[in-house]
mmCIF file of C-alpha atoms and ligand atoms in Angstrom:
data_model
loop_
_atom_site.group_PDB
_atom_site.id
_atom_site.type_symbol
_atom_site.label_atom_id
_atom_site.label_comp_id
_atom_site.label_asym_id
_atom_site.label_seq_id
_atom_site.Cartn_x
_atom_site.Cartn_y
_atom_site.Cartn_z
ATOM 1 C CA MET A 880 97.308 25.862 47.085
ATOM 2 C CA LYS A 881 99.794 27.094 49.703
ATOM 3 C CA GLN A 882 99.811 30.472 47.962
ATOM 4 C CA LEU A 883 96.055 30.695 47.921
ATOM 5 C CA SER A 884 95.839 29.695 51.588
ATOM 6 C CA GLN A 885 98.258 32.479 52.438
ATOM 7 C CA ALA A 886 96.285 34.949 50.319
ATOM 8 C CA VAL A 887 93.062 33.951 52.040
ATOM 9 C CA THR A 888 94.691 34.215 55.458
ATOM 10 C CA ASN A 889 96.130 37.620 54.611
ATOM 11 C CA ALA A 890 92.712 38.753 53.430
ATOM 12 C CA LEU A 891 91.453 38.287 56.986
ATOM 13 C CA SER A 892 93.315 41.341 58.197
ATOM 14 C CA ARG A 893 91.863 43.331 61.072
ATOM 15 C CA ARG A 894 90.253 45.770 58.634
ATOM 16 C CA GLU A 895 88.543 42.950 56.705
ATOM 17 C CA PHE A 896 87.481 41.424 59.999
ATOM 18 C CA LEU A 897 85.720 44.658 60.964
ATOM 19 C CA VAL A 898 84.114 44.922 57.516
ATOM 20 C CA ALA A 899 82.884 41.337 57.846
ATOM 21 C CA GLY A 900 81.487 42.254 61.271
ATOM 22 C CA SER A 901 79.504 45.172 59.822
ATOM 23 C CA SER A 902 78.019 43.074 57.031
ATOM 24 C CA ALA A 903 77.098 40.410 59.603
ATOM 25 C CA MET A 904 75.153 43.072 61.494
ATOM 26 C CA LEU A 905 73.374 44.197 58.334
ATOM 27 C CA GLY A 906 72.526 40.533 57.749
ATOM 28 C CA MET A 907 71.051 40.410 61.233
ATOM 29 C CA LEU A 908 68.643 43.252 60.440
ATOM 30 C CA ALA A 909 67.424 41.466 57.317
ATOM 31 C CA ALA A 910 67.362 37.992 58.866
ATOM 32 C CA PRO A 911 63.822 37.895 60.362
ATOM 33 C CA ARG A 912 62.296 38.568 56.915
ATOM 34 C CA VAL A 913 64.426 35.941 55.261
ATOM 35 C CA PHE A 914 64.277 33.154 57.796
ATOM 36 C CA GLY A 915 61.141 33.768 59.851
ATOM 37 C CA ARG A 916 62.972 32.971 63.080
ATOM 38 C CA ALA A 917 64.750 35.465 65.311
ATOM 39 C CA ALA A 918 68.423 35.570 64.395
ATOM 40 C CA ALA A 919 71.127 34.731 66.893
ATOM 41 C CA ALA A 920 73.290 37.634 67.971
ATOM 42 C CA ALA A 921 75.598 37.549 64.961
ATOM 43 C CA ALA A 922 78.629 39.236 66.474
ATOM 44 C CA PRO A 923 81.765 37.900 64.787
ATOM 45 C CA PRO A 924 83.548 35.266 66.886
ATOM 46 C CA SER A 925 86.809 36.310 68.500
ATOM 47 C CA MET A 926 88.254 32.941 67.438
ATOM 48 C CA PRO A 927 87.144 32.612 63.783
ATOM 49 C CA VAL A 928 87.930 29.345 61.982
ATOM 50 C CA SER A 929 90.740 29.847 59.435
ATOM 51 C CA MET A 930 90.000 29.254 55.744
ATOM 52 C CA SER A 931 93.147 27.085 55.671
ATOM 53 C CA GLN A 932 93.551 23.546 56.959
ATOM 54 C CA GLU A 933 95.634 24.026 60.078
ATOM 55 C CA PRO A 934 97.983 21.210 61.167
ATOM 56 C CA LEU A 935 96.364 18.502 63.295
ATOM 57 C CA PRO A 936 97.066 19.568 66.922
ATOM 58 C CA TYR A 937 98.343 16.038 67.788
ATOM 59 C CA ALA A 938 99.799 12.948 66.076
ATOM 60 C CA PHE A 939 97.543 10.602 64.069
ATOM 61 C CA ASP A 940 97.907 7.965 66.806
ATOM 62 C CA ALA A 941 97.482 10.374 69.749
ATOM 63 C CA LEU A 942 93.846 9.408 70.399
ATOM 64 C CA GLU A 943 94.472 5.634 70.285
ATOM 65 C CA PRO A 944 92.748 3.392 71.143
ATOM 66 C CA ILE A 945 89.559 5.462 70.946
ATOM 67 C CA ILE A 946 90.294 6.881 67.499
ATOM 68 C CA ASP A 947 92.713 4.594 65.635
ATOM 69 C CA ALA A 948 95.647 6.146 63.751
ATOM 70 C CA LYS A 949 94.510 4.920 60.311
ATOM 71 C CA THR A 950 91.046 6.450 60.676
ATOM 72 C CA MET A 951 92.574 9.724 61.895
ATOM 73 C CA GLU A 952 95.031 9.867 58.992
ATOM 74 C CA ILE A 953 92.431 9.163 56.283
ATOM 75 C CA HIS A 954 89.898 11.461 57.928
ATOM 76 C CA PHE A 955 92.343 14.380 58.103
ATOM 77 C CA THR A 956 94.375 13.955 54.893
ATOM 78 C CA ARG A 957 91.590 12.783 52.554
ATOM 79 C CA HIS A 958 88.148 13.755 53.843
ATOM 80 C CA HIS A 959 88.928 17.072 55.525
ATOM 81 C CA ALA A 960 91.545 18.042 52.900
ATOM 82 C CA GLY A 961 88.970 17.322 50.187
ATOM 83 C CA TYR A 962 86.479 19.758 51.705
ATOM 84 C CA VAL A 963 89.223 22.391 51.963
ATOM 85 C CA ASN A 964 90.257 21.938 48.312
ATOM 86 C CA ASN A 965 86.693 22.361 47.086
ATOM 87 C CA LEU A 966 86.131 25.383 49.341
ATOM 88 C CA HIS A 967 89.325 27.010 48.014
ATOM 89 C CA ARG A 968 88.281 26.346 44.421
ATOM 90 C CA ALA A 969 85.023 28.210 45.080
ATOM 91 C CA LEU A 970 86.922 31.096 46.719
ATOM 92 C CA ARG A 971 89.219 31.296 43.670
ATOM 93 C CA GLU A 972 86.322 31.304 41.223
ATOM 94 C CA GLU A 973 83.929 33.713 42.957
ATOM 95 C CA ALA A 974 85.423 37.043 44.055
ATOM 96 C CA SER A 975 82.392 38.012 46.172
ATOM 97 C CA LEU A 976 83.237 35.162 48.575
ATOM 98 C CA GLN A 977 86.721 36.485 49.288
ATOM 99 C CA GLY A 978 87.557 38.509 52.393
ATOM 100 C CA ARG A 979 84.550 37.220 54.345
ATOM 101 C CA LEU A 980 84.695 35.092 57.476
ATOM 102 C CA LEU A 981 83.684 31.445 57.051
ATOM 103 C CA GLU A 982 81.192 31.960 59.899
ATOM 104 C CA ASP A 983 79.612 34.834 57.941
ATOM 105 C CA LEU A 984 79.331 32.805 54.717
ATOM 106 C CA LEU A 985 77.798 29.765 56.453
ATOM 107 C CA GLY A 986 75.487 31.919 58.568
ATOM 108 C CA ASN A 987 74.220 33.764 55.493
ATOM 109 C CA LEU A 988 74.079 31.110 52.761
ATOM 110 C CA ALA A 989 71.355 33.148 51.040
ATOM 111 C CA SER A 990 74.006 35.812 50.416
ATOM 112 C CA VAL A 991 76.227 33.311 48.561
ATOM 113 C CA PRO A 992 75.640 33.358 44.770
ATOM 114 C CA GLU A 993 73.368 30.442 43.910
ATOM 115 C CA ALA A 994 75.986 28.678 41.775
ATOM 116 C CA PHE A 995 78.283 28.431 44.833
ATOM 117 C CA ARG A 996 75.693 27.871 47.573
ATOM 118 C CA THR A 997 75.788 24.066 47.544
ATOM 119 C CA VAL A 998 79.584 23.874 47.501
ATOM 120 C CA MET A 999 79.712 26.388 50.364
ATOM 121 C CA ARG A 1000 77.125 24.423 52.335
ATOM 122 C CA ASN A 1001 78.782 21.012 51.805
ATOM 123 C CA HIS A 1002 82.488 21.852 51.594
ATOM 124 C CA GLY A 1003 82.592 25.137 53.531
ATOM 125 C CA GLY A 1004 80.505 23.365 56.160
ATOM 126 C CA GLY A 1005 82.747 20.292 55.959
ATOM 127 C CA HIS A 1006 85.860 22.389 56.527
ATOM 128 C CA TYR A 1007 84.339 24.363 59.402
ATOM 129 C CA ASN A 1008 83.022 21.245 61.171
ATOM 130 C CA HIS A 1009 86.291 19.309 60.904
ATOM 131 C CA ALA A 1010 88.534 22.264 61.833
ATOM 132 C CA LEU A 1011 86.648 22.425 65.135
ATOM 133 C CA PHE A 1012 86.271 18.650 65.498
ATOM 134 C CA TRP A 1013 90.057 18.148 65.778
ATOM 135 C CA GLU A 1014 90.137 20.805 68.512
ATOM 136 C CA TRP A 1015 87.172 19.249 70.315
ATOM 137 C CA MET A 1016 89.376 16.214 70.983
ATOM 138 C CA SER A 1017 92.621 15.886 72.909
ATOM 139 C CA PRO A 1018 94.884 13.122 74.222
ATOM 140 C CA ASN A 1019 94.334 14.820 77.609
ATOM 141 C CA GLY A 1020 90.555 14.969 77.136
ATOM 142 C CA GLY A 1021 87.646 13.387 78.958
ATOM 143 C CA GLY A 1022 86.066 14.205 82.289
ATOM 144 C CA ALA A 1023 83.441 16.907 82.644
ATOM 145 C CA PRO A 1024 83.328 20.615 81.837
ATOM 146 C CA GLU A 1025 84.094 23.118 84.567
ATOM 147 C CA GLY A 1026 83.223 26.755 85.217
ATOM 148 C CA ALA A 1027 80.316 28.535 83.567
ATOM 149 C CA LEU A 1028 79.704 25.808 80.952
ATOM 150 C CA GLY A 1029 79.673 23.048 83.563
ATOM 151 C CA GLU A 1030 77.174 25.029 85.633
ATOM 152 C CA ALA A 1031 74.976 25.812 82.624
ATOM 153 C CA ILE A 1032 74.871 22.117 81.645
ATOM 154 C CA GLU A 1033 73.787 21.128 85.150
ATOM 155 C CA ARG A 1034 71.095 23.846 85.132
ATOM 156 C CA GLU A 1035 69.739 22.650 81.773
ATOM 157 C CA TRP A 1036 69.911 18.844 82.182
ATOM 158 C CA GLY A 1037 70.132 18.380 85.960
ATOM 159 C CA SER A 1038 73.427 16.492 85.785
ATOM 160 C CA PHE A 1039 76.386 15.947 83.479
ATOM 161 C CA THR A 1040 75.329 12.293 83.085
ATOM 162 C CA SER A 1041 71.860 13.306 81.863
ATOM 163 C CA PHE A 1042 73.471 15.716 79.406
ATOM 164 C CA GLN A 1043 75.750 12.940 78.092
ATOM 165 C CA GLU A 1044 72.763 10.638 77.575
ATOM 166 C CA ALA A 1045 70.854 13.303 75.651
ATOM 167 C CA PHE A 1046 73.865 14.117 73.464
ATOM 168 C CA SER A 1047 74.625 10.430 72.824
ATOM 169 C CA ASN A 1048 70.977 9.876 71.855
ATOM 170 C CA ALA A 1049 71.172 12.741 69.360
ATOM 171 C CA ALA A 1050 74.318 11.181 67.873
ATOM 172 C CA ALA A 1051 72.758 7.709 67.713
ATOM 173 C CA SER A 1052 69.433 8.802 66.239
ATOM 174 C CA ARG A 1053 70.785 10.960 63.379
ATOM 175 C CA PHE A 1054 69.910 8.707 60.412
ATOM 176 C CA GLY A 1055 72.744 8.422 57.885
ATOM 177 C CA SER A 1056 75.598 10.931 57.825
ATOM 178 C CA GLY A 1057 75.714 13.996 60.037
ATOM 179 C CA TRP A 1058 76.774 15.603 63.277
ATOM 180 C CA ALA A 1059 75.534 15.823 66.879
ATOM 181 C CA TRP A 1060 75.877 19.214 68.565
ATOM 182 C CA LEU A 1061 75.758 21.187 71.784
ATOM 183 C CA VAL A 1062 74.937 24.805 70.941
ATOM 184 C CA LEU A 1063 74.076 28.101 72.573
ATOM 185 C CA ASN A 1064 70.736 28.734 70.862
ATOM 186 C CA PRO A 1065 69.318 32.137 69.774
ATOM 187 C CA GLU A 1066 67.339 32.311 73.041
ATOM 188 C CA GLY A 1067 70.607 32.139 74.980
ATOM 189 C CA ARG A 1068 70.107 28.581 76.261
ATOM 190 C CA LEU A 1069 72.077 25.410 75.760
ATOM 191 C CA GLU A 1070 70.492 22.985 73.317
ATOM 192 C CA ILE A 1071 71.372 19.535 71.933
ATOM 193 C CA GLY A 1072 70.504 18.423 68.410
ATOM 194 C CA SER A 1073 71.879 17.032 65.180
ATOM 195 C CA THR A 1074 72.282 18.056 61.555
ATOM 196 C CA ALA A 1075 72.478 16.132 58.280
ATOM 197 C CA ASN A 1076 75.566 15.757 56.075
ATOM 198 C CA GLN A 1077 77.944 18.729 56.636
ATOM 199 C CA ASP A 1078 75.232 21.141 57.751
ATOM 200 C CA ASN A 1079 75.955 22.925 61.016
ATOM 201 C CA PRO A 1080 74.015 25.130 63.436
ATOM 202 C CA LEU A 1081 75.433 28.340 61.937
ATOM 203 C CA MET A 1082 73.265 27.689 58.853
ATOM 204 C CA ARG A 1083 70.132 29.586 59.857
ATOM 205 C CA GLY A 1084 67.139 28.700 57.715
ATOM 206 C CA VAL A 1085 68.902 25.592 56.391
ATOM 207 C CA ALA A 1086 70.061 23.304 59.222
ATOM 208 C CA ASP A 1087 67.882 21.283 61.622
ATOM 209 C CA LEU A 1088 69.449 23.093 64.602
ATOM 210 C CA VAL A 1089 70.362 26.769 65.032
ATOM 211 C CA GLY A 1090 72.902 28.271 67.397
ATOM 212 C CA THR A 1091 76.571 28.790 68.107
ATOM 213 C CA PRO A 1092 78.409 25.438 68.105
ATOM 214 C CA LEU A 1093 80.098 24.622 71.428
ATOM 215 C CA LEU A 1094 80.770 20.901 70.864
ATOM 216 C CA GLY A 1095 80.246 18.659 67.835
ATOM 217 C CA LEU A 1096 80.612 14.973 67.043
ATOM 218 C CA ASP A 1097 81.119 13.597 63.533
ATOM 219 C CA VAL A 1098 78.861 10.549 63.067
ATOM 220 C CA TRP A 1099 79.671 9.916 59.405
ATOM 221 C CA GLU A 1100 80.759 6.277 58.982
ATOM 222 C CA HIS A 1101 84.183 7.506 57.769
ATOM 223 C CA ALA A 1102 84.788 8.765 61.338
ATOM 224 C CA TYR A 1103 84.518 5.316 62.953
ATOM 225 C CA TYR A 1104 83.904 2.449 60.536
ATOM 226 C CA LEU A 1105 87.447 0.965 60.405
ATOM 227 C CA LYS A 1106 87.468 0.364 64.150
ATOM 228 C CA TYR A 1107 83.809 0.218 65.176
ATOM 229 C CA GLN A 1108 82.143 -0.966 61.922
ATOM 230 C CA ASN A 1109 78.376 -0.544 62.365
ATOM 231 C CA ARG A 1110 78.577 0.059 66.136
ATOM 232 C CA ARG A 1111 78.092 3.832 66.183
ATOM 233 C CA GLY A 1112 76.909 3.683 69.808
ATOM 234 C CA ASP A 1113 80.244 2.192 70.937
ATOM 235 C CA TYR A 1114 82.130 4.961 69.098
ATOM 236 C CA VAL A 1115 80.015 7.660 70.727
ATOM 237 C CA GLN A 1116 80.413 6.095 74.177
ATOM 238 C CA ALA A 1117 84.213 5.849 73.796
ATOM 239 C CA TRP A 1118 84.488 9.390 72.377
ATOM 240 C CA TRP A 1119 83.621 11.004 75.725
ATOM 241 C CA ASP A 1120 87.108 10.019 76.956
ATOM 242 C CA VAL A 1121 88.833 12.259 74.391
ATOM 243 C CA VAL A 1122 86.514 15.298 74.519
ATOM 244 C CA ASN A 1123 88.489 18.522 74.979
ATOM 245 C CA TRP A 1124 86.280 20.486 77.368
ATOM 246 C CA ASP A 1125 88.768 23.380 77.430
ATOM 247 C CA LYS A 1126 87.774 24.184 73.833
ATOM 248 C CA ALA A 1127 84.035 23.948 74.554
ATOM 249 C CA GLU A 1128 84.424 26.162 77.630
ATOM 250 C CA ALA A 1129 86.312 28.785 75.584
ATOM 251 C CA LEU A 1130 83.637 28.764 72.861
ATOM 252 C CA TYR A 1131 80.914 29.110 75.488
ATOM 253 C CA ALA A 1132 82.667 32.122 77.049
ATOM 254 C CA ASP A 1133 83.034 33.671 73.580
ATOM 255 C CA ALA A 1134 79.403 33.000 72.627
ATOM 256 C CA THR A 1135 77.920 34.333 75.879
ATOM 257 C CA ARG A 1136 80.110 37.454 75.611
ATOM 258 C CA ALA A 1137 78.888 38.016 72.013
ATOM 259 C CA ALA A 1138 75.228 37.449 73.022
ATOM 260 C CA GLN A 1139 75.523 40.101 75.744
ATOM 261 C CA GLY A 1140 76.967 42.542 73.199
HETATM 262 MN MN1 MN3 B 972 84.271 13.617 58.891
#
């Protein structure tokens, strides 16, 4: 698996990155016919998510007491690692998936051979969502966003508190397993929503929300059940104190730059 991870990482050389960018632009031209909704500016992100499972950026117990060490360990080493293993198996078996950015594959699921589409949606999506989720939290997190993102949130929701309420409601009202999101939508505005299972807002034509993810919250029971049991609302409320706004601000800067071409 190490070898494959290295091979996949090596495949994302600068040349491959540019090739992936060109095919993303071709996909953009075809998108309105396929999906019936204007496509987001599909410029490749300057910070693409690696196909490999990167080390957790902090210790399992670093987010105690909000995220307990046992939940973090099982979540990272079993759940996330499981998605990565299944994604890598698909990459090994289907050559046409190799050398493409994860963002490109998830954003163009129709281009994935049908036999691999579900595994890409569930396990490619699972890997993408969790890779970012770890970065969306920090032992030094909490507070409110600053700079352009902070200003845009206040423009859209009137205040940071109103934004938090809307996001928490999206997290609470997603029935069953899924994610709550803050995205930059195809119209260039901030939007809150949620998706089912491991869907994410990159999945145009598939997910319940479309846009570039800026912040996401895992509301699967495996993310909170050991400590919070059925009290998802308490988990969501506590989570605000570990949110890494630096990451969301960087993604917002990247997404607005891409949207302006
Ligand atoms: Mn999870």
